[in-house]
């Protein structure tokens, strides 16, 4: 077997491990404990953290081994971010609509006129496979440079079998060729495509028939259950069929309106309910009795210039497992930086930096069913780690708007250093 080099990283000023929550997500007060080791070190072998502790203890243990030694010179280290909600594979962009929106048109008005998601569907259907791989890879590279080492990617800009399969094949190709761990989600139920606009139920039927064909490519099935998209009955039909075929479930809900999506999420025991900007107190209380993870996406209300952010603090007080993700997409959040999302979570939802870091790492891993492999720095887990040009984790959201990551390690390999990709052997 071709063994990876053994790496010893020492003198990490603050090693934020977020350890101890691989079995169940962190909730309530636990979210403020991010497992800091001062002057920390990690020993990595075969892509796995083999030891995590203080530099003093680990140096004594490993000093005479033949190791690649990296000196972190007092900097901050975190687990690689886990972005559990993205729509990374799409053609074109919507910078023109951005201008229309700042001039007063709303997102839903633009969608009703055939723009919005439908514009991206048009561009994504047109673009050739190879070109779509190329542009999607560039988006992933940007995310990796900003510290994301694991991401989910949804389909949903194809909306016919061939275009959805094209997107799934792009994701599959990137899973084999990009350093990040990527998880695929089928979101055929994103919006009703123009050709079914007068018969949405026929589109729901078509989706149910697509499910067996896309199953080999996608782990999750998701629906956009909201005003202007799919109703409760339609979402339920698709998700139930998906579950019977072995998909794990997710739902977009309460982004624009409360149409009862949270009750559906609980009834279907989805792994995560995402957005939740317009959630009522009674649904927060109901969620407490379930295991549904709450994936919050503050980049969306920020970019749509709305004041309705998900009530993250109330959710945390009620003991709900809160997750943060970007929702990277061309319409409602063209930003794939989890660092920016952490800043927004603090400024717009009142989360502490520690809570936000938990939500962006180990809790994100739970939202992908991957918490045994990624999301924290602890012995036995995949060695995904970022080093930031900071000395304290509170500085991460504070110095907002710039990329603090100076080194990204994915599965024990240095994949980025000082804004350069590393040739991975
Ligand atoms: O998560 N909510 C549905 N989908 C995306 C928006 C996609 C788009 O506007 O292109 C979202 O916000
Ligand atoms: Fe989304």
Tab-separated table of C-alpha atoms and ligand atoms in Angstrom:
chain	number	residue	atom	x	y	z
A	1	UNK	CA	0.000	0.000	0.000
A	2	UNK	CA	1.155	3.486	-0.855
A	3	UNK	CA	1.352	5.111	2.568
A	4	UNK	CA	0.684	8.798	3.029
A	5	UNK	CA	3.377	10.767	4.868
A	6	UNK	CA	3.025	11.013	8.612
A	7	UNK	CA	2.436	14.622	9.598
A	8	UNK	CA	3.064	16.263	12.930
A	9	UNK	CA	1.595	19.740	13.367
A	10	UNK	CA	2.811	21.528	16.463
A	11	UNK	CA	2.526	24.880	18.218
A	12	UNK	CA	-1.127	25.413	17.349
A	13	UNK	CA	-1.955	28.433	19.554
A	14	UNK	CA	-5.617	27.450	19.871
A	15	UNK	CA	-6.562	24.006	18.672
A	16	UNK	CA	-10.362	24.023	18.429
A	17	UNK	CA	-11.293	20.324	18.394
A	18	UNK	CA	-15.115	20.436	18.775
A	19	UNK	CA	-14.608	16.912	20.130
A	20	UNK	CA	-17.021	14.623	21.951
A	21	UNK	CA	-20.143	14.933	19.812
A	22	UNK	CA	-19.780	12.272	17.142
A	23	UNK	CA	-22.709	10.227	18.443
A	24	UNK	CA	-25.244	13.033	18.650
A	25	UNK	CA	-25.121	16.718	17.706
A	26	UNK	CA	-24.209	19.393	20.205
A	27	UNK	CA	-27.201	21.231	21.665
A	28	UNK	CA	-27.891	23.976	24.246
A	29	UNK	CA	-24.894	24.795	26.450
A	30	UNK	CA	-22.758	22.103	24.809
A	31	UNK	CA	-22.508	24.386	21.790
A	32	UNK	CA	-20.391	26.810	23.783
A	33	UNK	CA	-17.809	24.136	24.519
A	34	UNK	CA	-15.620	23.796	21.457
A	35	UNK	CA	-12.903	21.704	23.098
A	36	UNK	CA	-9.959	24.086	22.975
A	37	UNK	CA	-6.427	22.785	23.511
A	38	UNK	CA	-3.862	25.530	24.045
A	39	UNK	CA	-0.509	25.062	22.362
A	40	UNK	CA	-1.907	21.984	20.710
A	41	UNK	CA	-0.574	19.429	18.264
A	42	UNK	CA	-1.897	16.647	16.057
A	43	UNK	CA	-0.280	13.522	14.705
A	44	UNK	CA	-1.694	12.342	11.365
A	45	UNK	CA	-1.087	8.998	9.685
A	46	UNK	CA	-2.831	7.412	6.687
A	47	UNK	CA	-5.234	10.336	6.496
A	48	UNK	CA	-6.465	9.898	10.069
A	49	UNK	CA	-5.828	11.838	13.286
A	50	UNK	CA	-3.855	9.307	15.342
A	51	UNK	CA	-3.235	11.578	18.310
A	52	UNK	CA	-4.475	14.988	19.443
A	53	UNK	CA	-3.175	16.863	22.494
A	54	UNK	CA	-0.704	19.449	23.722
A	55	UNK	CA	2.512	20.058	21.820
A	56	UNK	CA	4.468	19.137	24.941
A	57	UNK	CA	2.893	15.708	25.342
A	58	UNK	CA	2.856	14.814	21.669
A	59	UNK	CA	6.398	16.022	20.983
A	60	UNK	CA	7.770	13.694	23.657
A	61	UNK	CA	5.890	10.812	22.101
A	62	UNK	CA	6.723	11.407	18.445
A	63	UNK	CA	10.002	13.381	18.415
A	64	UNK	CA	12.180	10.616	17.057
A	65	UNK	CA	9.836	9.419	14.320
A	66	UNK	CA	10.406	10.143	10.678
A	67	UNK	CA	7.758	12.804	10.263
A	68	UNK	CA	6.855	15.815	8.199
A	69	UNK	CA	6.782	18.545	10.857
A	70	UNK	CA	4.667	21.638	10.414
A	71	UNK	CA	5.030	24.528	12.810
A	72	UNK	CA	1.730	26.411	13.162
A	73	UNK	CA	3.575	29.271	14.914
A	74	UNK	CA	0.788	29.970	17.410
A	75	UNK	CA	-2.034	30.161	14.882
A	76	UNK	CA	-5.626	28.980	15.248
A	77	UNK	CA	-6.741	25.578	13.914
A	78	UNK	CA	-10.281	24.276	13.372
A	79	UNK	CA	-11.865	21.187	11.870
A	80	UNK	CA	-12.537	21.692	8.147
A	81	UNK	CA	-15.991	23.213	7.690
A	82	UNK	CA	-18.864	20.931	6.738
A	83	UNK	CA	-21.261	22.758	4.411
A	84	UNK	CA	-24.384	20.601	4.532
A	85	UNK	CA	-26.555	22.596	2.113
A	86	UNK	CA	-25.383	23.857	-1.300
A	87	UNK	CA	-26.618	24.067	-4.883
A	88	UNK	CA	-23.126	24.242	-6.391
A	89	UNK	CA	-23.780	22.798	-9.879
A	90	UNK	CA	-25.461	25.383	-12.142
A	91	UNK	CA	-24.920	27.233	-15.399
A	92	UNK	CA	-24.575	31.028	-15.684
A	93	UNK	CA	-25.303	33.454	-12.880
A	94	UNK	CA	-27.916	36.037	-11.902
A	95	UNK	CA	-25.942	39.248	-11.433
A	96	UNK	CA	-28.527	41.116	-13.538
A	97	UNK	CA	-31.351	40.086	-11.213
A	98	UNK	CA	-29.217	41.237	-8.318
A	99	UNK	CA	-29.383	44.741	-9.755
A	100	UNK	CA	-33.172	44.448	-10.278
A	101	UNK	CA	-33.557	43.384	-6.665
A	102	UNK	CA	-31.587	46.282	-5.259
A	103	UNK	CA	-33.827	48.512	-7.321
A	104	UNK	CA	-36.915	47.127	-5.575
A	105	UNK	CA	-38.172	43.975	-7.319
A	106	UNK	CA	-38.592	41.006	-5.017
A	107	UNK	CA	-37.187	37.516	-5.460
A	108	UNK	CA	-40.659	35.967	-5.828
A	109	UNK	CA	-41.772	38.632	-8.349
A	110	UNK	CA	-38.743	37.824	-10.504
A	111	UNK	CA	-39.497	34.087	-10.220
A	112	UNK	CA	-43.148	34.622	-11.252
A	113	UNK	CA	-41.950	36.414	-14.410
A	114	UNK	CA	-39.941	33.330	-15.418
A	115	UNK	CA	-36.612	34.558	-14.016
A	116	UNK	CA	-34.994	33.433	-10.779
A	117	UNK	CA	-34.538	29.686	-10.490
A	118	UNK	CA	-36.100	29.288	-13.957
A	119	UNK	CA	-33.368	31.431	-15.532
A	120	UNK	CA	-30.752	29.164	-13.964
A	121	UNK	CA	-32.696	26.086	-15.128
A	122	UNK	CA	-32.548	27.459	-18.675
A	123	UNK	CA	-28.777	28.085	-18.435
A	124	UNK	CA	-28.099	24.721	-16.790
A	125	UNK	CA	-30.057	22.760	-19.372
A	126	UNK	CA	-28.055	24.446	-22.133
A	127	UNK	CA	-24.537	24.090	-20.771
A	128	UNK	CA	-22.416	21.112	-21.895
A	129	UNK	CA	-21.326	18.480	-19.376
A	130	UNK	CA	-17.609	19.318	-19.562
A	131	UNK	CA	-18.186	23.047	-19.124
A	132	UNK	CA	-20.516	22.380	-16.184
A	133	UNK	CA	-17.776	20.278	-14.553
A	134	UNK	CA	-15.334	23.142	-15.046
A	135	UNK	CA	-17.486	25.924	-13.569
A	136	UNK	CA	-18.648	23.737	-10.689
A	137	UNK	CA	-15.066	22.785	-9.905
A	138	UNK	CA	-14.148	26.469	-9.706
A	139	UNK	CA	-16.932	27.060	-7.189
A	140	UNK	CA	-15.740	24.100	-5.114
A	141	UNK	CA	-12.143	25.330	-5.260
A	142	UNK	CA	-13.263	28.679	-3.841
A	143	UNK	CA	-15.094	26.869	-1.042
A	144	UNK	CA	-12.035	24.739	-0.309
A	145	UNK	CA	-9.838	27.867	-0.179
A	146	UNK	CA	-12.258	29.236	2.417
A	147	UNK	CA	-11.922	26.134	4.571
A	148	UNK	CA	-14.772	23.829	3.534
A	149	UNK	CA	-13.581	20.226	3.325
A	150	UNK	CA	-16.949	18.433	3.075
A	151	UNK	CA	-20.027	19.623	1.201
A	152	UNK	CA	-23.439	18.511	0.099
A	153	UNK	CA	-24.548	19.375	-3.445
A	154	UNK	CA	-28.154	19.381	-4.634
A	155	UNK	CA	-29.477	18.961	-8.136
A	156	UNK	CA	-32.537	21.004	-9.050
A	157	UNK	CA	-31.551	23.209	-11.975
A	158	UNK	CA	-32.257	20.512	-14.566
A	159	UNK	CA	-35.854	19.490	-13.811
A	160	UNK	CA	-36.036	16.932	-16.602
A	161	UNK	CA	-34.533	13.490	-16.429
A	162	UNK	CA	-31.607	14.114	-18.780
A	163	UNK	CA	-30.607	17.438	-17.256
A	164	UNK	CA	-30.942	16.122	-13.688
A	165	UNK	CA	-28.804	13.115	-14.665
A	166	UNK	CA	-26.272	15.499	-16.222
A	167	UNK	CA	-25.990	17.348	-12.886
A	168	UNK	CA	-25.720	14.074	-10.955
A	169	UNK	CA	-22.990	12.922	-13.314
A	170	UNK	CA	-21.133	16.197	-12.762
A	171	UNK	CA	-21.339	15.662	-8.998
A	172	UNK	CA	-20.198	12.061	-9.460
A	173	UNK	CA	-17.234	13.199	-11.565
A	174	UNK	CA	-16.289	15.783	-8.931
A	175	UNK	CA	-16.628	13.174	-6.162
A	176	UNK	CA	-13.892	11.215	-7.926
A	177	UNK	CA	-11.625	14.130	-8.833
A	178	UNK	CA	-12.014	16.906	-6.240
A	179	UNK	CA	-10.266	16.747	-2.854
A	180	UNK	CA	-13.444	17.613	-0.928
A	181	UNK	CA	-15.861	14.931	0.275
A	182	UNK	CA	-19.080	15.550	-1.645
A	183	UNK	CA	-22.556	14.225	-0.904
A	184	UNK	CA	-25.265	14.274	-3.588
A	185	UNK	CA	-28.905	15.226	-3.028
A	186	UNK	CA	-31.691	14.889	-5.594
A	187	UNK	CA	-33.803	18.071	-5.597
A	188	UNK	CA	-35.961	17.501	-8.670
A	189	UNK	CA	-38.696	19.166	-6.604
A	190	UNK	CA	-36.994	22.573	-6.666
A	191	UNK	CA	-39.641	24.384	-8.734
A	192	UNK	CA	-42.169	23.260	-11.336
A	193	UNK	CA	-40.467	23.559	-14.751
A	194	UNK	CA	-42.130	25.778	-17.396
A	195	UNK	CA	-43.396	22.836	-19.467
A	196	UNK	CA	-45.475	21.615	-16.476
A	197	UNK	CA	-46.604	25.010	-15.274
A	198	UNK	CA	-50.288	24.191	-15.914
A	199	UNK	CA	-50.089	20.694	-14.482
A	200	UNK	CA	-47.769	20.622	-11.459
A	201	UNK	CA	-49.181	17.315	-10.223
A	202	UNK	CA	-48.068	15.664	-13.446
A	203	UNK	CA	-44.552	16.928	-12.673
A	204	UNK	CA	-44.766	15.429	-9.177
A	205	UNK	CA	-45.753	12.129	-10.814
A	206	UNK	CA	-42.802	12.407	-13.205
A	207	UNK	CA	-40.459	13.039	-10.265
A	208	UNK	CA	-41.709	9.929	-8.478
A	209	UNK	CA	-40.895	7.981	-11.612
A	210	UNK	CA	-37.429	9.571	-11.853
A	211	UNK	CA	-36.507	8.528	-8.316
A	212	UNK	CA	-35.523	4.900	-9.064
A	213	UNK	CA	-33.299	6.112	-11.933
A	214	UNK	CA	-31.390	8.652	-9.867
A	215	UNK	CA	-31.075	6.490	-6.758
A	216	UNK	CA	-27.595	5.161	-7.535
A	217	UNK	CA	-26.211	8.708	-7.699
A	218	UNK	CA	-27.849	10.442	-4.748
A	219	UNK	CA	-27.794	9.801	-0.994
A	220	UNK	CA	-30.533	12.304	-0.095
A	221	UNK	CA	-33.833	13.435	-1.581
A	222	UNK	CA	-35.016	16.973	-0.829
A	223	UNK	CA	-38.066	19.083	-1.774
A	224	UNK	CA	-38.616	22.820	-1.732
A	225	UNK	CA	-41.807	22.882	0.332
A	226	UNK	CA	-42.826	26.543	0.354
A	227	UNK	CA	-44.952	29.205	-1.254
A	228	UNK	CA	-44.320	29.307	-4.999
A	229	UNK	CA	-42.787	25.825	-4.994
A	230	UNK	CA	-44.322	22.518	-3.765
A	231	UNK	CA	-47.191	22.095	-1.303
A	232	UNK	CA	-47.425	19.704	1.631
A	233	UNK	CA	-49.221	16.913	-0.234
A	234	UNK	CA	-46.853	17.081	-3.195
A	235	UNK	CA	-43.769	17.150	-0.973
A	236	UNK	CA	-45.083	14.268	1.107
A	237	UNK	CA	-45.717	12.140	-1.968
A	238	UNK	CA	-42.191	12.641	-3.311
A	239	UNK	CA	-40.424	12.209	0.017
A	240	UNK	CA	-42.381	9.067	0.945
A	241	UNK	CA	-41.590	7.466	-2.380
A	242	UNK	CA	-37.940	8.444	-1.944
A	243	UNK	CA	-37.829	6.944	1.519
A	244	UNK	CA	-39.288	3.669	0.257
A	245	UNK	CA	-36.404	3.522	-2.227
A	246	UNK	CA	-33.778	4.062	0.470
A	247	UNK	CA	-33.024	7.773	0.123
A	248	UNK	CA	-32.372	9.739	3.292
A	249	UNK	CA	-34.574	12.827	3.478
A	250	UNK	CA	-34.156	16.593	3.699
A	251	UNK	CA	-36.623	19.424	3.244
A	252	UNK	CA	-36.376	23.130	2.354
A	253	UNK	CA	-39.127	24.807	4.326
A	254	UNK	CA	-40.342	28.066	5.923
A	255	UNK	CA	-37.940	30.108	3.779
A	256	UNK	CA	-40.724	32.404	2.583
A	257	UNK	CA	-43.880	31.248	4.325
A	258	UNK	CA	-45.105	28.778	6.907
A	259	UNK	CA	-47.222	26.296	4.960
A	260	UNK	CA	-46.861	23.479	7.497
A	261	UNK	CA	-43.530	22.082	6.338
A	262	UNK	CA	-42.159	21.617	9.850
A	263	UNK	CA	-44.962	19.215	10.831
A	264	UNK	CA	-44.300	17.286	7.630
A	265	UNK	CA	-40.571	17.174	8.421
A	266	UNK	CA	-41.318	15.736	11.851
A	267	UNK	CA	-43.892	13.266	10.538
A	268	UNK	CA	-41.481	11.956	7.892
A	269	UNK	CA	-38.532	11.991	10.320
A	270	UNK	CA	-36.313	13.815	7.823
A	271	UNK	CA	-32.683	14.151	8.800
A	272	UNK	CA	-32.795	17.926	8.429
A	273	UNK	CA	-35.239	20.778	7.857
A	274	UNK	CA	-33.473	23.667	6.169
A	275	UNK	CA	-34.010	27.488	6.132
A	276	UNK	CA	-36.715	27.888	8.853
A	277	UNK	CA	-36.566	31.685	8.671
A	278	UNK	CA	-40.335	31.929	9.209
A	279	UNK	CA	-40.859	29.381	11.955
A	280	UNK	CA	-43.477	29.787	14.688
A	281	UNK	CA	-42.863	29.118	18.359
A	282	UNK	CA	-45.217	26.125	18.377
A	283	UNK	CA	-43.090	24.449	15.683
A	284	UNK	CA	-39.926	25.090	17.704
A	285	UNK	CA	-41.586	23.296	20.611
A	286	UNK	CA	-42.702	20.432	18.353
A	287	UNK	CA	-39.206	20.033	16.900
A	288	UNK	CA	-37.903	19.482	20.405
A	289	UNK	CA	-39.735	16.125	20.430
A	290	UNK	CA	-38.023	15.007	17.211
A	291	UNK	CA	-34.485	14.340	16.001
A	292	UNK	CA	-34.764	16.710	13.043
A	293	UNK	CA	-31.686	18.901	12.619
A	294	UNK	CA	-32.298	22.598	11.906
A	295	UNK	CA	-30.037	23.783	9.093
A	296	UNK	CA	-29.967	27.574	9.164
A	297	UNK	CA	-28.804	29.595	6.166
A	298	UNK	CA	-28.362	33.245	7.190
A	299	UNK	CA	-26.674	34.132	3.884
A	300	UNK	CA	-30.132	33.956	2.287
A	301	UNK	CA	-32.077	36.643	4.198
A	302	UNK	CA	-28.889	38.725	4.131
A	303	UNK	CA	-28.608	38.540	0.347
A	304	UNK	CA	-32.371	38.948	-0.170
A	305	UNK	CA	-32.282	42.033	2.091
A	306	UNK	CA	-34.899	40.622	4.468
A	307	UNK	CA	-35.097	40.947	8.246
A	308	UNK	CA	-36.471	37.494	8.882
A	309	UNK	CA	-33.618	35.370	10.150
A	310	UNK	CA	-34.254	31.979	11.728
A	311	UNK	CA	-34.531	32.392	15.527
A	312	UNK	CA	-31.304	30.528	16.214
A	313	UNK	CA	-30.975	31.542	19.853
A	314	UNK	CA	-34.505	30.479	20.724
A	315	UNK	CA	-33.867	27.197	18.971
A	316	UNK	CA	-30.675	26.676	20.957
A	317	UNK	CA	-32.478	27.577	24.211
A	318	UNK	CA	-35.081	24.926	23.380
A	319	UNK	CA	-32.323	22.370	22.871
A	320	UNK	CA	-32.681	22.014	19.088
A	321	UNK	CA	-29.634	20.849	17.123
A	322	UNK	CA	-28.686	23.921	15.109
A	323	UNK	CA	-26.541	23.665	11.979
A	324	UNK	CA	-25.126	26.413	9.756
A	325	UNK	CA	-24.584	26.126	6.008
A	326	UNK	CA	-24.141	28.477	3.053
A	327	UNK	CA	-26.952	27.440	0.650
A	328	UNK	CA	-24.448	28.437	-2.035
A	329	UNK	CA	-26.541	29.078	-5.176
A	330	UNK	CA	-26.824	31.754	-7.892
A	331	UNK	CA	-30.085	33.283	-6.613
A	332	UNK	CA	-30.223	33.602	-2.860
A	333	UNK	CA	-26.616	33.203	-1.681
A	334	UNK	CA	-23.790	33.346	-4.215
A	335	UNK	CA	-21.276	33.113	-1.357
A	336	UNK	CA	-19.693	29.761	-0.513
A	337	UNK	CA	-17.630	30.977	2.441
A	338	UNK	CA	-18.538	29.376	5.770
A	339	UNK	CA	-16.452	32.104	7.425
A	340	UNK	CA	-18.891	34.719	6.126
A	341	UNK	CA	-21.840	32.586	7.274
A	342	UNK	CA	-20.345	32.397	10.774
A	343	UNK	CA	-20.075	36.193	10.843
A	344	UNK	CA	-23.728	36.535	9.753
A	345	UNK	CA	-24.849	33.971	12.335
A	346	UNK	CA	-23.215	36.091	15.037
A	347	UNK	CA	-24.328	39.500	13.803
A	348	UNK	CA	-27.799	38.679	12.518
A	349	UNK	CA	-28.894	35.789	14.713
A	350	UNK	CA	-26.970	36.530	17.903
A	351	UNK	CA	-25.057	33.254	18.030
A	352	UNK	CA	-21.740	33.283	19.852
A	353	UNK	CA	-18.656	32.494	17.752
A	354	UNK	CA	-18.336	29.164	19.613
A	355	UNK	CA	-21.948	28.173	18.864
A	356	UNK	CA	-21.496	29.152	15.235
A	357	UNK	CA	-18.285	27.099	14.924
A	358	UNK	CA	-20.064	24.027	16.371
A	359	UNK	CA	-22.934	24.527	13.954
A	360	UNK	CA	-20.542	24.823	10.994
A	361	UNK	CA	-18.470	21.733	11.828
A	362	UNK	CA	-19.681	18.769	13.899
A	363	UNK	CA	-23.391	19.626	13.665
A	364	UNK	CA	-22.999	20.020	9.890
A	365	UNK	CA	-21.445	16.560	9.796
A	366	UNK	CA	-24.536	15.207	11.580
A	367	UNK	CA	-26.738	16.848	8.948
A	368	UNK	CA	-24.969	14.659	6.367
A	369	UNK	CA	-24.895	11.506	8.491
A	370	UNK	CA	-21.072	11.741	8.504
A	371	UNK	CA	-20.297	12.649	12.104
A	372	UNK	CA	-18.289	9.491	12.642
A	373	UNK	CA	-15.833	10.511	9.937
A	374	UNK	CA	-15.657	14.325	9.826
A	375	UNK	CA	-16.546	17.531	11.697
A	376	UNK	CA	-14.121	17.407	14.636
A	377	UNK	CA	-10.476	16.928	15.433
A	378	UNK	CA	-10.209	13.738	17.446
A	379	UNK	CA	-8.311	10.506	17.380
A	380	UNK	CA	-9.650	8.072	14.809
A	381	UNK	CA	-11.415	10.648	12.636
A	382	UNK	CA	-10.517	11.750	9.139
A	383	UNK	CA	-7.732	14.347	9.259
A	384	UNK	CA	-9.609	17.380	7.889
A	385	UNK	CA	-8.269	20.556	9.395
A	386	UNK	CA	-7.700	24.213	8.597
A	387	UNK	CA	-5.092	26.597	9.929
A	388	UNK	CA	-6.106	30.252	10.081
A	389	UNK	CA	-3.996	33.352	10.279
A	390	UNK	CA	-5.568	34.263	13.653
A	391	UNK	CA	-4.733	33.602	17.281
A	392	UNK	CA	-8.224	33.429	18.789
A	393	UNK	CA	-11.449	31.926	17.433
A	394	UNK	CA	-13.448	35.066	18.299
A	395	UNK	CA	-11.382	36.879	15.661
A	396	UNK	CA	-12.850	34.673	12.927
A	397	UNK	CA	-16.258	36.408	12.668
A	398	UNK	CA	-14.789	39.700	13.875
A	399	UNK	CA	-12.345	40.313	11.015
A	400	UNK	CA	-15.109	39.680	8.503
A	401	UNK	CA	-14.943	39.763	4.732
A	402	UNK	CA	-11.527	38.251	4.248
A	403	UNK	CA	-10.239	34.738	3.989
A	404	UNK	CA	-8.317	33.707	7.106
A	405	UNK	CA	-7.450	30.175	5.984
A	406	UNK	CA	-3.748	29.711	5.261
A	407	UNK	CA	-3.632	25.918	5.104
A	408	UNK	CA	-6.236	23.268	4.371
A	409	UNK	CA	-5.585	19.630	5.162
A	410	UNK	CA	-8.022	17.128	3.689
A	411	UNK	CA	-7.843	13.463	4.620
A	412	UNK	CA	-4.287	13.956	5.858
A	413	UNK	CA	-3.018	15.747	2.743
A	414	UNK	CA	-2.122	19.421	2.491
A	415	UNK	CA	-4.380	20.519	-0.352
A	416	UNK	CA	-3.972	24.291	-0.026
A	417	UNK	CA	-1.253	26.451	1.424
A	418	UNK	CA	-0.966	30.239	1.233
A	419	UNK	CA	-3.552	30.494	-1.527
A	420	UNK	CA	-1.864	27.861	-3.661
A	421	UNK	CA	-3.172	24.443	-4.524
A	422	UNK	CA	-0.700	21.750	-3.580
A	423	UNK	CA	0.088	18.968	-6.030
A	424	UNK	CA	-1.349	15.971	-4.207
A	425	UNK	CA	0.658	12.807	-4.723
B	1	LIG	O1	-32.259	27.428	-1.143
B	1	LIG	N1	-35.024	27.661	-1.855
B	1	LIG	C1	-34.798	27.168	-2.932
B	1	LIG	N2	-33.651	27.164	-3.546
B	1	LIG	C2	-32.597	28.025	-3.331
B	1	LIG	C3	-32.656	29.192	-4.234
B	1	LIG	C4	-32.256	28.828	-5.573
B	1	LIG	C5	-32.195	29.941	-6.538
B	1	LIG	O2	-32.707	31.055	-6.328
B	1	LIG	O3	-31.592	29.665	-7.580
B	1	LIG	C6	-32.516	28.368	-1.871
B	1	LIG	O4	-32.686	29.525	-1.470
B	2	LIG	FE1	-31.292	25.665	-0.723
